[in-house]
mmCIF file of C-alpha atoms in Angstrom:
data_model
loop_
_atom_site.group_PDB
_atom_site.id
_atom_site.type_symbol
_atom_site.label_atom_id
_atom_site.label_comp_id
_atom_site.label_asym_id
_atom_site.label_seq_id
_atom_site.Cartn_x
_atom_site.Cartn_y
_atom_site.Cartn_z
ATOM 1 C CA MET A 1 1.265 8.389 -19.976
ATOM 2 C CA LYS A 2 0.364 11.848 -18.682
ATOM 3 C CA ILE A 3 -0.037 11.662 -14.908
ATOM 4 C CA ALA A 4 -0.994 14.211 -12.255
ATOM 5 C CA PHE A 5 -0.239 13.597 -8.601
ATOM 6 C CA ILE A 6 -2.325 15.310 -5.955
ATOM 7 C CA GLY A 7 0.004 14.922 -3.000
ATOM 8 C CA GLY A 8 3.709 14.235 -3.124
ATOM 9 C CA GLY A 9 4.302 12.433 0.172
ATOM 10 C CA ALA A 10 5.989 9.080 0.704
ATOM 11 C CA MET A 11 3.466 6.923 -1.166
ATOM 12 C CA GLY A 12 2.979 9.479 -3.913
ATOM 13 C CA GLU A 13 6.724 9.616 -4.407
ATOM 14 C CA ALA A 14 6.892 5.809 -4.432
ATOM 15 C CA ILE A 15 4.442 5.665 -7.346
ATOM 16 C CA LEU A 16 6.180 8.559 -9.091
ATOM 17 C CA ALA A 17 9.578 6.886 -8.878
ATOM 18 C CA ALA A 18 8.155 3.528 -9.956
ATOM 19 C CA VAL A 19 6.410 4.798 -13.087
ATOM 20 C CA LEU A 20 9.539 6.676 -14.121
ATOM 21 C CA ASN A 21 11.861 3.745 -13.408
ATOM 22 C CA HIS A 22 9.649 1.420 -15.460
ATOM 23 C CA GLY A 23 9.364 3.854 -18.344
ATOM 24 C CA LEU A 24 5.592 4.270 -18.078
ATOM 25 C CA SER A 25 5.942 8.018 -18.190
ATOM 26 C CA THR A 26 8.531 10.764 -18.522
ATOM 27 C CA PRO A 27 9.280 13.721 -16.248
ATOM 28 C CA GLN A 28 7.847 16.025 -18.908
ATOM 29 C CA ALA A 29 4.494 14.201 -18.739
ATOM 30 C CA ILE A 30 4.140 14.338 -14.948
ATOM 31 C CA CYS A 31 2.937 17.154 -12.719
ATOM 32 C CA VAL A 32 2.842 16.982 -8.927
ATOM 33 C CA SER A 33 0.680 19.253 -6.813
ATOM 34 C CA ASP A 34 1.649 19.627 -3.171
ATOM 35 C CA VAL A 35 0.913 22.291 -0.580
ATOM 36 C CA LYS A 36 4.465 22.294 0.797
ATOM 37 C CA ASP A 37 6.982 24.339 -1.164
ATOM 38 C CA GLU A 38 9.887 22.362 0.283
ATOM 39 C CA ARG A 39 8.339 19.121 -0.927
ATOM 40 C CA ARG A 40 7.630 20.533 -4.384
ATOM 41 C CA GLN A 41 11.222 21.671 -4.806
ATOM 42 C CA TYR A 42 12.546 18.307 -3.640
ATOM 43 C CA LEU A 43 10.429 16.404 -6.174
ATOM 44 C CA LYS A 44 11.324 18.820 -8.955
ATOM 45 C CA GLN A 45 15.055 18.537 -8.290
ATOM 46 C CA THR A 46 15.010 14.776 -7.715
ATOM 47 C CA TYR A 47 12.775 13.693 -10.606
ATOM 48 C CA GLN A 48 12.745 16.752 -12.928
ATOM 49 C CA VAL A 49 8.931 16.730 -12.957
ATOM 50 C CA SER A 50 6.679 19.764 -13.075
ATOM 51 C CA VAL A 51 5.338 20.941 -9.731
ATOM 52 C CA THR A 52 2.576 23.279 -8.633
ATOM 53 C CA ASN A 53 0.389 24.163 -5.673
ATOM 54 C CA SER A 54 -2.695 24.279 -7.915
ATOM 55 C CA ASN A 55 -4.595 21.020 -8.217
ATOM 56 C CA PRO A 56 -6.637 22.147 -11.258
ATOM 57 C CA ASP A 57 -3.436 23.162 -13.059
ATOM 58 C CA ALA A 58 -1.834 19.805 -12.293
ATOM 59 C CA THR A 59 -4.778 17.801 -13.606
ATOM 60 C CA ALA A 60 -5.687 19.888 -16.652
ATOM 61 C CA LYS A 61 -3.849 17.797 -19.260
ATOM 62 C CA SER A 62 -3.440 14.477 -17.478
ATOM 63 C CA GLU A 63 -4.779 11.067 -18.461
ATOM 64 C CA VAL A 64 -4.510 9.715 -14.922
ATOM 65 C CA ILE A 65 -4.990 11.670 -11.686
ATOM 66 C CA ILE A 66 -3.458 9.973 -8.650
ATOM 67 C CA LEU A 67 -4.864 11.072 -5.304
ATOM 68 C CA ALA A 68 -2.106 10.502 -2.752
ATOM 69 C CA ILE A 69 -3.114 12.722 0.143
ATOM 70 C CA LYS A 70 -4.119 12.064 3.735
ATOM 71 C CA PRO A 71 -7.834 11.373 4.328
ATOM 72 C CA GLN A 72 -8.252 14.464 6.486
ATOM 73 C CA ASN A 73 -7.097 16.669 3.597
ATOM 74 C CA LEU A 74 -9.643 15.366 1.093
ATOM 75 C CA PRO A 75 -12.449 17.827 1.998
ATOM 76 C CA GLU A 76 -10.051 20.672 1.204
ATOM 77 C CA ILE A 77 -9.138 19.474 -2.281
ATOM 78 C CA MET A 78 -12.455 18.135 -3.609
ATOM 79 C CA PRO A 79 -14.206 21.499 -4.139
ATOM 80 C CA GLY A 80 -11.309 22.730 -6.285
ATOM 81 C CA LEU A 81 -11.470 19.661 -8.519
ATOM 82 C CA SER A 82 -15.235 19.107 -8.621
ATOM 83 C CA GLY A 83 -16.518 19.635 -12.158
ATOM 84 C CA ARG A 84 -13.004 20.182 -13.519
ATOM 85 C CA ILE A 85 -12.129 16.550 -14.185
ATOM 86 C CA LYS A 86 -12.974 15.710 -17.781
ATOM 87 C CA PRO A 87 -14.684 12.571 -19.083
ATOM 88 C CA GLY A 88 -11.958 10.114 -19.988
ATOM 89 C CA GLN A 89 -9.628 11.145 -17.191
ATOM 90 C CA LEU A 90 -9.010 8.339 -14.713
ATOM 91 C CA VAL A 91 -8.897 9.090 -10.992
ATOM 92 C CA LEU A 92 -6.797 6.614 -9.006
ATOM 93 C CA SER A 93 -7.074 7.026 -5.245
ATOM 94 C CA ILE A 94 -4.751 5.531 -2.644
ATOM 95 C CA ILE A 95 -6.415 7.513 0.149
ATOM 96 C CA ALA A 96 -6.987 5.181 3.098
ATOM 97 C CA GLY A 97 -10.574 4.593 4.161
ATOM 98 C CA VAL A 98 -12.234 6.839 1.567
ATOM 99 C CA ARG A 99 -14.936 5.046 -0.378
ATOM 100 C CA ILE A 100 -15.490 5.300 -4.098
ATOM 101 C CA ASP A 101 -18.941 6.840 -3.638
ATOM 102 C CA THR A 102 -17.428 9.653 -1.557
ATOM 103 C CA LEU A 103 -14.883 10.341 -4.287
ATOM 104 C CA CYS A 104 -17.435 10.227 -7.093
ATOM 105 C CA LYS A 105 -19.786 12.639 -5.356
ATOM 106 C CA GLY A 106 -17.076 14.992 -4.147
ATOM 107 C CA LEU A 107 -15.277 15.144 -7.487
ATOM 108 C CA ASP A 108 -18.398 14.933 -9.683
ATOM 109 C CA HIS A 109 -16.668 12.201 -11.675
ATOM 110 C CA ARG A 110 -17.410 8.506 -12.171
ATOM 111 C CA GLN A 111 -14.233 6.990 -13.637
ATOM 112 C CA VAL A 112 -12.550 6.142 -10.347
ATOM 113 C CA VAL A 113 -10.179 3.438 -9.143
ATOM 114 C CA ARG A 114 -9.704 2.858 -5.426
ATOM 115 C CA VAL A 115 -6.494 1.184 -4.290
ATOM 116 C CA MET A 116 -5.240 -0.251 -1.010
ATOM 117 C CA PRO A 117 -1.447 -0.393 -1.355
ATOM 118 C CA ASN A 118 1.030 -1.142 1.408
ATOM 119 C CA THR A 119 4.327 0.376 2.454
ATOM 120 C CA PRO A 120 6.655 -2.198 0.811
ATOM 121 C CA ALA A 121 5.474 -0.568 -2.430
ATOM 122 C CA GLN A 122 8.116 2.046 -1.629
ATOM 123 C CA ILE A 123 10.779 -0.492 -2.622
ATOM 124 C CA GLY A 124 8.823 -2.259 -5.364
ATOM 125 C CA GLU A 125 7.815 -5.173 -3.114
ATOM 126 C CA GLY A 126 4.290 -4.139 -2.211
ATOM 127 C CA ILE A 127 0.893 -5.547 -3.007
ATOM 128 C CA SER A 128 -2.010 -3.363 -4.099
ATOM 129 C CA VAL A 129 -5.643 -4.445 -3.926
ATOM 130 C CA TRP A 130 -7.931 -2.401 -6.160
ATOM 131 C CA THR A 131 -11.405 -2.037 -7.591
ATOM 132 C CA THR A 132 -13.206 0.347 -9.918
ATOM 133 C CA THR A 133 -16.511 1.962 -10.720
ATOM 134 C CA PRO A 134 -18.479 0.417 -13.627
ATOM 135 C CA GLU A 135 -17.666 3.487 -15.723
ATOM 136 C CA VAL A 136 -13.948 2.688 -15.831
ATOM 137 C CA THR A 137 -13.103 1.318 -19.276
ATOM 138 C CA GLU A 138 -10.995 -1.756 -19.995
ATOM 139 C CA THR A 139 -8.262 0.518 -21.311
ATOM 140 C CA GLN A 140 -8.304 2.490 -18.073
ATOM 141 C CA LYS A 141 -8.249 -0.718 -16.025
ATOM 142 C CA GLU A 142 -5.128 -1.733 -17.901
ATOM 143 C CA GLN A 143 -3.587 1.679 -17.184
ATOM 144 C CA ALA A 144 -4.290 1.195 -13.479
ATOM 145 C CA ARG A 145 -2.961 -2.362 -13.530
ATOM 146 C CA ILE A 146 0.289 -1.305 -15.189
ATOM 147 C CA ILE A 147 0.842 1.574 -12.757
ATOM 148 C CA LEU A 148 0.222 -0.619 -9.713
ATOM 149 C CA SER A 149 2.395 -3.449 -11.005
ATOM 150 C CA THR A 150 5.410 -1.125 -10.967
ATOM 151 C CA MET A 151 5.236 -1.216 -7.149
ATOM 152 C CA GLY A 152 5.001 -4.992 -6.782
ATOM 153 C CA LYS A 153 2.014 -7.314 -7.091
ATOM 154 C CA GLU A 154 -1.569 -6.205 -7.701
ATOM 155 C CA ILE A 155 -4.908 -7.914 -7.184
ATOM 156 C CA PHE A 156 -8.164 -6.688 -8.718
ATOM 157 C CA VAL A 157 -11.282 -7.370 -6.644
ATOM 158 C CA PRO A 158 -14.872 -7.093 -7.897
ATOM 159 C CA ALA A 159 -16.318 -5.332 -4.841
ATOM 160 C CA GLU A 160 -15.178 -2.523 -2.583
ATOM 161 C CA GLU A 161 -15.819 -4.529 0.595
ATOM 162 C CA TYR A 162 -12.662 -6.499 -0.144
ATOM 163 C CA LEU A 163 -10.600 -3.335 0.268
ATOM 164 C CA ASP A 164 -11.607 -3.118 3.932
ATOM 165 C CA MET A 165 -10.475 -6.715 4.306
ATOM 166 C CA ALA A 166 -7.229 -5.961 2.488
ATOM 167 C CA THR A 167 -6.662 -2.973 4.747
ATOM 168 C CA ALA A 168 -6.678 -5.320 7.740
ATOM 169 C CA VAL A 169 -4.439 -7.932 6.112
ATOM 170 C CA SER A 170 -2.007 -6.444 3.607
ATOM 171 C CA GLY A 171 -2.397 -2.757 4.473
ATOM 172 C CA SER A 172 -1.725 -3.179 8.180
ATOM 173 C CA GLY A 173 0.179 -6.434 7.716
ATOM 174 C CA PRO A 174 3.648 -4.872 7.539
ATOM 175 C CA ALA A 175 3.119 -3.465 11.039
ATOM 176 C CA TYR A 176 2.233 -6.937 12.328
ATOM 177 C CA PHE A 177 5.447 -8.261 10.804
ATOM 178 C CA PHE A 178 7.522 -5.429 12.260
ATOM 179 C CA LEU A 179 5.993 -6.035 15.697
ATOM 180 C CA PHE A 180 6.908 -9.724 15.554
ATOM 181 C CA VAL A 181 10.452 -8.805 14.505
ATOM 182 C CA GLU A 182 10.618 -6.418 17.475
ATOM 183 C CA CYS A 183 9.363 -9.079 19.875
ATOM 184 C CA LEU A 184 11.676 -11.806 18.588
ATOM 185 C CA THR A 185 14.647 -9.435 18.746
ATOM 186 C CA GLU A 186 13.777 -8.461 22.320
ATOM 187 C CA ALA A 187 13.472 -12.143 23.244
ATOM 188 C CA ALA A 188 16.887 -12.860 21.724
ATOM 189 C CA VAL A 189 18.413 -10.060 23.798
ATOM 190 C CA ARG A 190 16.677 -11.292 26.965
ATOM 191 C CA ILE A 191 18.220 -14.760 26.613
ATOM 192 C CA GLY A 192 21.674 -13.254 26.207
ATOM 193 C CA PHE A 193 22.454 -12.082 22.669
ATOM 194 C CA PRO A 194 23.993 -8.638 22.080
ATOM 195 C CA GLU A 195 21.392 -6.411 20.425
ATOM 196 C CA ASP A 196 23.203 -6.063 17.096
ATOM 197 C CA THR A 197 23.616 -9.828 16.831
ATOM 198 C CA ALA A 198 19.973 -10.347 17.772
ATOM 199 C CA GLN A 199 18.844 -7.900 15.094
ATOM 200 C CA ALA A 200 20.960 -9.594 12.420
ATOM 201 C CA LEU A 201 19.752 -13.070 13.391
ATOM 202 C CA VAL A 202 16.093 -12.121 13.416
ATOM 203 C CA LEU A 203 16.110 -10.048 10.240
ATOM 204 C CA GLN A 204 17.828 -12.694 8.140
ATOM 205 C CA THR A 205 15.643 -15.418 9.636
ATOM 206 C CA MET A 206 12.520 -13.498 8.615
ATOM 207 C CA LEU A 207 13.828 -12.682 5.134
ATOM 208 C CA GLY A 208 15.098 -16.188 4.498
ATOM 209 C CA SER A 209 11.919 -17.821 5.760
ATOM 210 C CA GLY A 210 9.795 -15.604 3.526
ATOM 211 C CA GLN A 211 11.888 -16.485 0.494
ATOM 212 C CA LEU A 212 11.753 -20.184 1.363
ATOM 213 C CA LEU A 213 7.971 -20.016 1.587
ATOM 214 C CA LYS A 214 7.797 -18.162 -1.726
ATOM 215 C CA LYS A 215 10.137 -20.465 -3.645
ATOM 216 C CA SER A 216 9.556 -23.904 -2.111
ATOM 217 C CA GLY A 217 6.018 -24.442 -3.335
ATOM 218 C CA LYS A 218 5.125 -25.759 0.105
ATOM 219 C CA SER A 219 2.443 -24.416 2.432
ATOM 220 C CA PRO A 220 3.345 -22.601 5.661
ATOM 221 C CA SER A 221 2.080 -25.557 7.695
ATOM 222 C CA GLU A 222 4.231 -28.002 5.703
ATOM 223 C CA LEU A 223 7.344 -25.908 6.230
ATOM 224 C CA ARG A 224 6.520 -25.471 9.912
ATOM 225 C CA ARG A 225 6.241 -29.224 10.367
ATOM 226 C CA MET A 226 9.584 -29.729 8.596
ATOM 227 C CA VAL A 227 11.283 -27.528 11.208
ATOM 228 C CA THR A 228 9.477 -29.137 14.145
ATOM 229 C CA SER A 229 10.861 -32.348 15.647
ATOM 230 C CA PRO A 230 8.682 -34.083 18.266
ATOM 231 C CA GLY A 231 9.888 -33.122 21.725
ATOM 232 C CA GLY A 232 12.415 -30.680 20.289
ATOM 233 C CA THR A 233 13.121 -26.994 20.797
ATOM 234 C CA THR A 234 10.785 -25.738 18.070
ATOM 235 C CA ALA A 235 7.988 -27.925 19.406
ATOM 236 C CA ALA A 236 8.456 -26.388 22.855
ATOM 237 C CA ALA A 237 8.185 -22.870 21.440
ATOM 238 C CA LEU A 238 5.167 -23.641 19.274
ATOM 239 C CA GLN A 239 3.390 -25.312 22.177
ATOM 240 C CA GLN A 240 3.815 -22.112 24.172
ATOM 241 C CA PHE A 241 2.271 -20.149 21.293
ATOM 242 C CA GLU A 242 -0.670 -22.567 21.276
ATOM 243 C CA ASN A 243 -1.026 -22.357 25.060
ATOM 244 C CA GLU A 244 -1.343 -18.582 24.758
ATOM 245 C CA ASN A 245 -3.927 -18.938 21.962
ATOM 246 C CA PHE A 246 -1.698 -17.242 19.400
ATOM 247 C CA ARG A 247 -3.943 -18.042 16.436
ATOM 248 C CA GLU A 248 -6.989 -16.494 18.066
ATOM 249 C CA LEU A 249 -4.980 -13.426 19.054
ATOM 250 C CA VAL A 250 -3.904 -12.917 15.436
ATOM 251 C CA TYR A 251 -7.491 -13.295 14.261
ATOM 252 C CA GLN A 252 -8.782 -10.835 16.856
ATOM 253 C CA ALA A 253 -6.141 -8.291 15.819
ATOM 254 C CA VAL A 254 -7.032 -8.600 12.134
ATOM 255 C CA ALA A 255 -10.750 -8.451 12.947
ATOM 256 C CA ALA A 256 -10.198 -5.261 14.971
ATOM 257 C CA ALA A 257 -8.408 -3.670 12.022
ATOM 258 C CA TYR A 258 -11.165 -4.801 9.649
ATOM 259 C CA HIS A 259 -13.957 -3.378 11.803
ATOM 260 C CA ARG A 260 -12.050 -0.118 12.179
ATOM 261 C CA ALA A 261 -11.561 0.101 8.412
ATOM 262 C CA LYS A 262 -15.323 -0.267 7.928
ATOM 263 C CA GLU A 263 -16.003 2.402 10.560
ATOM 264 C CA LEU A 264 -13.616 4.864 8.923
ATOM 265 C CA GLY A 265 -15.325 4.355 5.583
ATOM 266 C CA LYS A 266 -18.782 5.304 6.858
#
Protein backbone atom coordinates (compact mmCIF):
# COMPACT_ATOMS: atom_id res chain seq x y z
CA MET A 1 0.00 0.00 0.00
CA LYS A 2 1.43 3.36 -1.05
CA ILE A 3 0.93 5.83 1.80
CA ALA A 4 1.73 9.52 2.22
CA PHE A 5 1.87 11.10 5.66
CA ILE A 6 1.26 14.82 6.02
CA GLY A 7 2.79 15.35 9.44
CA GLY A 8 5.26 13.09 11.18
CA GLY A 9 4.54 13.80 14.85
CA ALA A 10 3.75 11.28 17.58
CA MET A 11 0.47 9.97 16.16
CA GLY A 12 1.73 10.03 12.59
CA GLU A 13 4.75 8.03 13.66
CA ALA A 14 2.51 5.60 15.56
CA ILE A 15 0.56 4.83 12.39
CA LEU A 16 3.75 4.67 10.33
CA ALA A 17 5.36 2.17 12.69
CA ALA A 18 2.17 0.11 12.91
CA VAL A 19 1.66 -0.27 9.16
CA LEU A 20 5.29 -1.26 8.72
CA ASN A 21 5.27 -3.70 11.64
CA HIS A 22 2.12 -5.38 10.29
CA GLY A 23 3.47 -5.58 6.76
CA LEU A 24 0.78 -3.37 5.23
CA SER A 25 3.39 -1.31 3.46
CA THR A 26 7.13 -1.07 2.92
CA PRO A 27 9.52 1.83 3.54
CA GLN A 28 9.89 2.23 -0.22
CA ALA A 29 6.13 2.81 -0.56
CA ILE A 30 5.87 5.46 2.16
CA CYS A 31 6.64 9.17 2.03
CA VAL A 32 6.39 11.51 5.01
CA SER A 33 6.08 15.26 4.66
CA ASP A 34 7.01 17.34 7.69
CA VAL A 35 8.05 20.96 8.10
CA LYS A 36 10.80 20.15 10.60
CA ASP A 37 14.08 18.96 9.11
CA GLU A 38 15.09 17.30 12.37
CA ARG A 39 11.88 15.28 12.39
CA ARG A 40 12.27 14.29 8.74
CA GLN A 41 15.79 13.02 9.32
CA TYR A 42 14.71 11.07 12.39
CA LEU A 43 11.91 9.30 10.50
CA LYS A 44 14.17 8.60 7.53
CA GLN A 45 16.90 7.08 9.70
CA THR A 46 14.51 5.16 11.96
CA TYR A 47 12.14 3.73 9.34
CA GLN A 48 14.06 4.14 6.04
CA VAL A 49 11.07 5.92 4.48
CA SER A 50 11.20 8.77 2.00
CA VAL A 51 10.83 12.24 3.47
CA THR A 52 10.11 15.67 2.06
CA ASN A 53 8.90 19.12 3.03
CA SER A 54 6.60 19.24 -0.01
CA ASN A 55 3.09 17.95 0.57
CA PRO A 56 2.25 17.68 -3.16
CA ASP A 57 5.42 15.65 -3.75
CA ALA A 58 4.56 13.32 -0.87
CA THR A 59 1.03 12.66 -2.10
CA ALA A 60 1.68 12.43 -5.85
CA LYS A 61 1.86 8.63 -6.10
CA SER A 62 0.08 7.54 -2.94
CA GLU A 63 -3.08 5.46 -2.58
CA VAL A 64 -3.78 6.75 0.92
CA ILE A 65 -2.99 10.22 2.28
CA ILE A 66 -2.90 10.38 6.07
CA LEU A 67 -3.38 13.84 7.56
CA ALA A 68 -1.62 13.80 10.93
CA ILE A 69 -1.08 17.47 11.68
CA LYS A 70 -2.34 19.82 14.37
CA PRO A 71 -5.68 21.53 13.66
CA GLN A 72 -4.12 24.99 13.65
CA ASN A 73 -1.79 23.96 10.81
CA LEU A 74 -4.55 22.78 8.48
CA PRO A 75 -5.22 26.19 6.84
CA GLU A 76 -1.56 26.29 5.82
CA ILE A 77 -1.53 22.92 4.07
CA MET A 78 -4.93 22.83 2.35
CA PRO A 79 -4.20 25.38 -0.41
CA GLY A 80 -1.13 23.40 -1.49
CA LEU A 81 -3.13 20.19 -1.79
CA SER A 82 -6.41 21.57 -3.13
CA GLY A 83 -7.02 20.26 -6.64
CA ARG A 84 -3.91 18.07 -6.53
CA ILE A 85 -5.48 15.01 -4.93
CA LYS A 86 -6.60 12.62 -7.64
CA PRO A 87 -9.87 10.68 -7.82
CA GLY A 88 -9.26 7.31 -6.22
CA GLN A 89 -6.84 8.61 -3.61
CA LEU A 90 -8.15 8.17 -0.08
CA VAL A 91 -7.66 10.93 2.48
CA LEU A 92 -7.60 9.68 6.08
CA SER A 93 -7.63 12.45 8.67
CA ILE A 94 -6.79 12.08 12.36
CA ILE A 95 -6.91 15.85 12.88
CA ALA A 96 -8.86 16.56 16.06
CA GLY A 97 -12.05 18.58 15.71
CA VAL A 98 -11.90 19.09 11.94
CA ARG A 99 -15.09 18.05 10.21
CA ILE A 100 -15.30 16.11 6.98
CA ASP A 101 -17.05 18.98 5.19
CA THR A 102 -14.15 21.30 6.05
CA LEU A 103 -11.68 18.78 4.63
CA CYS A 104 -13.70 18.15 1.48
CA LYS A 105 -14.06 21.84 0.70
CA GLY A 106 -10.50 22.76 1.59
CA LEU A 107 -8.94 19.88 -0.34
CA ASP A 108 -11.47 19.84 -3.20
CA HIS A 109 -11.78 16.09 -2.71
CA ARG A 110 -14.66 13.86 -1.60
CA GLN A 111 -13.10 10.50 -0.71
CA VAL A 112 -12.37 11.27 2.93
CA VAL A 113 -12.22 9.26 6.14
CA ARG A 114 -12.28 11.03 9.49
CA VAL A 115 -10.84 9.20 12.49
CA MET A 116 -10.81 9.81 16.24
CA PRO A 117 -7.93 7.71 17.58
CA ASN A 118 -6.51 7.82 21.08
CA THR A 119 -3.00 7.85 22.49
CA PRO A 120 -2.76 4.14 23.42
CA ALA A 121 -2.61 3.64 19.64
CA GLN A 122 1.07 4.49 20.06
CA ILE A 123 1.59 1.05 21.61
CA GLY A 124 -1.00 -0.84 19.55
CA GLU A 125 -3.64 -0.72 22.30
CA GLY A 126 -5.77 2.15 21.07
CA ILE A 127 -9.29 2.40 19.76
CA SER A 128 -10.17 4.42 16.67
CA VAL A 129 -13.69 5.59 15.86
CA TRP A 130 -14.16 6.51 12.21
CA THR A 131 -16.62 7.47 9.51
CA THR A 132 -16.50 8.31 5.82
CA THR A 133 -18.06 10.35 3.07
CA PRO A 134 -20.52 8.50 0.78
CA GLU A 135 -17.93 8.67 -2.01
CA VAL A 136 -15.52 6.35 -0.19
CA THR A 137 -15.65 2.93 -1.85
CA GLU A 138 -15.91 -0.41 -0.06
CA THR A 139 -12.33 -1.15 -1.07
CA GLN A 140 -11.19 2.13 0.46
CA LYS A 141 -13.19 1.44 3.63
CA GLU A 142 -11.35 -1.85 3.93
CA GLN A 143 -8.03 -0.04 3.46
CA ALA A 144 -8.94 2.35 6.27
CA ARG A 145 -10.12 -0.49 8.50
CA ILE A 146 -6.89 -2.44 8.02
CA ILE A 147 -4.71 0.60 8.73
CA LEU A 148 -6.62 1.48 11.90
CA SER A 149 -6.66 -2.10 13.16
CA THR A 150 -2.86 -2.08 13.28
CA MET A 151 -3.12 0.37 16.21
CA GLY A 152 -5.66 -1.60 18.23
CA LYS A 153 -9.44 -1.80 17.91
CA GLU A 154 -11.54 0.19 15.45
CA ILE A 155 -15.22 1.05 15.32
CA PHE A 156 -16.97 2.37 12.22
CA VAL A 157 -19.87 4.75 12.89
CA PRO A 158 -22.48 5.83 10.33
CA ALA A 159 -22.57 9.52 11.25
CA GLU A 160 -19.97 12.13 12.09
CA GLU A 161 -21.77 13.22 15.26
CA TYR A 162 -20.52 10.05 16.93
CA LEU A 163 -16.94 11.27 16.55
CA ASP A 164 -17.66 14.20 18.87
CA MET A 165 -19.03 11.70 21.37
CA ALA A 166 -15.99 9.47 20.91
CA THR A 167 -13.72 12.46 21.44
CA ALA A 168 -15.25 12.93 24.89
CA VAL A 169 -15.10 9.24 25.81
CA SER A 170 -12.23 7.41 24.13
CA GLY A 171 -10.25 10.40 22.85
CA SER A 172 -10.05 12.17 26.20
CA GLY A 173 -10.59 8.99 28.19
CA PRO A 174 -6.90 8.19 28.71
CA ALA A 175 -6.50 11.51 30.51
CA TYR A 176 -9.38 10.63 32.84
CA PHE A 177 -7.66 7.33 33.61
CA PHE A 178 -4.30 9.00 34.20
CA LEU A 179 -5.94 11.53 36.53
CA PHE A 180 -7.52 8.75 38.59
CA VAL A 181 -4.16 6.97 38.77
CA GLU A 182 -2.59 10.23 39.97
CA CYS A 183 -5.28 10.72 42.62
CA LEU A 184 -5.15 7.14 43.89
CA THR A 185 -1.35 7.28 44.06
CA GLU A 186 -1.48 10.55 46.00
CA ALA A 187 -4.04 9.03 48.38
CA ALA A 188 -1.79 6.01 48.94
CA VAL A 189 1.11 8.31 49.80
CA ARG A 190 -1.07 10.39 52.15
CA ILE A 191 -2.02 7.31 54.19
CA GLY A 192 1.63 6.34 54.54
CA PHE A 193 3.03 4.45 51.55
CA PRO A 194 6.39 5.45 50.05
CA GLU A 195 5.78 7.00 46.63
CA ASP A 196 7.47 4.24 44.62
CA THR A 197 5.45 1.58 46.41
CA ALA A 198 2.26 3.58 45.91
CA GLN A 199 2.95 3.92 42.19
CA ALA A 200 3.60 0.19 41.81
CA LEU A 201 0.47 -0.75 43.76
CA VAL A 202 -1.80 1.58 41.83
CA LEU A 203 -0.44 0.83 38.37
CA GLN A 204 -0.71 -2.94 38.73
CA THR A 205 -4.14 -2.62 40.33
CA MET A 206 -5.36 -0.61 37.34
CA LEU A 207 -3.77 -2.94 34.78
CA GLY A 208 -4.95 -6.09 36.51
CA SER A 209 -8.48 -4.78 36.99
CA GLY A 210 -8.72 -3.83 33.32
CA GLN A 211 -7.58 -7.29 32.25
CA LEU A 212 -10.00 -8.93 34.67
CA LEU A 213 -12.86 -6.90 33.22
CA LYS A 214 -11.78 -7.78 29.69
CA LYS A 215 -11.35 -11.51 30.27
CA SER A 216 -13.98 -12.37 32.90
CA GLY A 217 -17.06 -11.80 30.78
CA LYS A 218 -18.64 -10.00 33.72
CA SER A 219 -19.94 -6.43 33.78
CA PRO A 220 -18.16 -3.71 35.76
CA SER A 221 -21.03 -3.63 38.25
CA GLU A 222 -20.84 -7.40 38.78
CA LEU A 223 -17.11 -7.26 39.43
CA ARG A 224 -17.54 -4.27 41.73
CA ARG A 225 -20.11 -6.15 43.79
CA MET A 226 -17.78 -9.16 44.03
CA VAL A 227 -15.13 -6.97 45.67
CA THR A 228 -17.59 -5.24 47.99
CA SER A 229 -18.54 -6.91 51.27
CA PRO A 230 -21.37 -5.28 53.26
CA GLY A 231 -19.89 -3.07 55.96
CA GLY A 232 -16.37 -3.68 54.68
CA THR A 233 -13.53 -1.44 53.57
CA THR A 234 -14.52 -1.29 49.90
CA ALA A 235 -18.10 -0.46 50.86
CA ALA A 236 -16.83 2.45 52.97
CA ALA A 237 -14.83 3.83 50.06
CA LEU A 238 -17.63 3.42 47.53
CA GLN A 239 -20.11 5.07 49.87
CA GLN A 240 -17.82 8.09 50.03
CA PHE A 241 -17.75 8.20 46.22
CA GLU A 242 -21.55 8.11 46.19
CA ASN A 243 -21.77 10.80 48.87
CA GLU A 244 -19.66 13.07 46.67
CA ASN A 245 -21.85 12.31 43.63
CA PHE A 246 -19.00 10.66 41.73
CA ARG A 247 -21.20 9.36 38.91
CA GLU A 248 -22.65 12.78 38.19
CA LEU A 249 -19.18 14.33 38.27
CA VAL A 250 -17.96 11.84 35.66
CA TYR A 251 -20.98 12.57 33.48
CA GLN A 252 -20.50 16.33 33.77
CA ALA A 253 -16.83 15.98 32.80
CA VAL A 254 -17.65 13.88 29.74
CA ALA A 255 -20.48 16.24 28.79
CA ALA A 256 -18.09 19.22 29.02
CA ALA A 257 -15.65 17.47 26.69
CA TYR A 258 -18.47 16.58 24.29
CA HIS A 259 -19.80 20.14 24.13
CA ARG A 260 -16.28 21.47 23.61
CA ALA A 261 -15.70 18.99 20.79
CA LYS A 262 -18.86 20.24 19.07
CA GLU A 263 -17.77 23.86 19.53
CA LEU A 264 -14.34 23.20 18.03
CA GLY A 265 -15.94 21.58 15.00
CA LYS A 266 -18.07 24.61 14.12
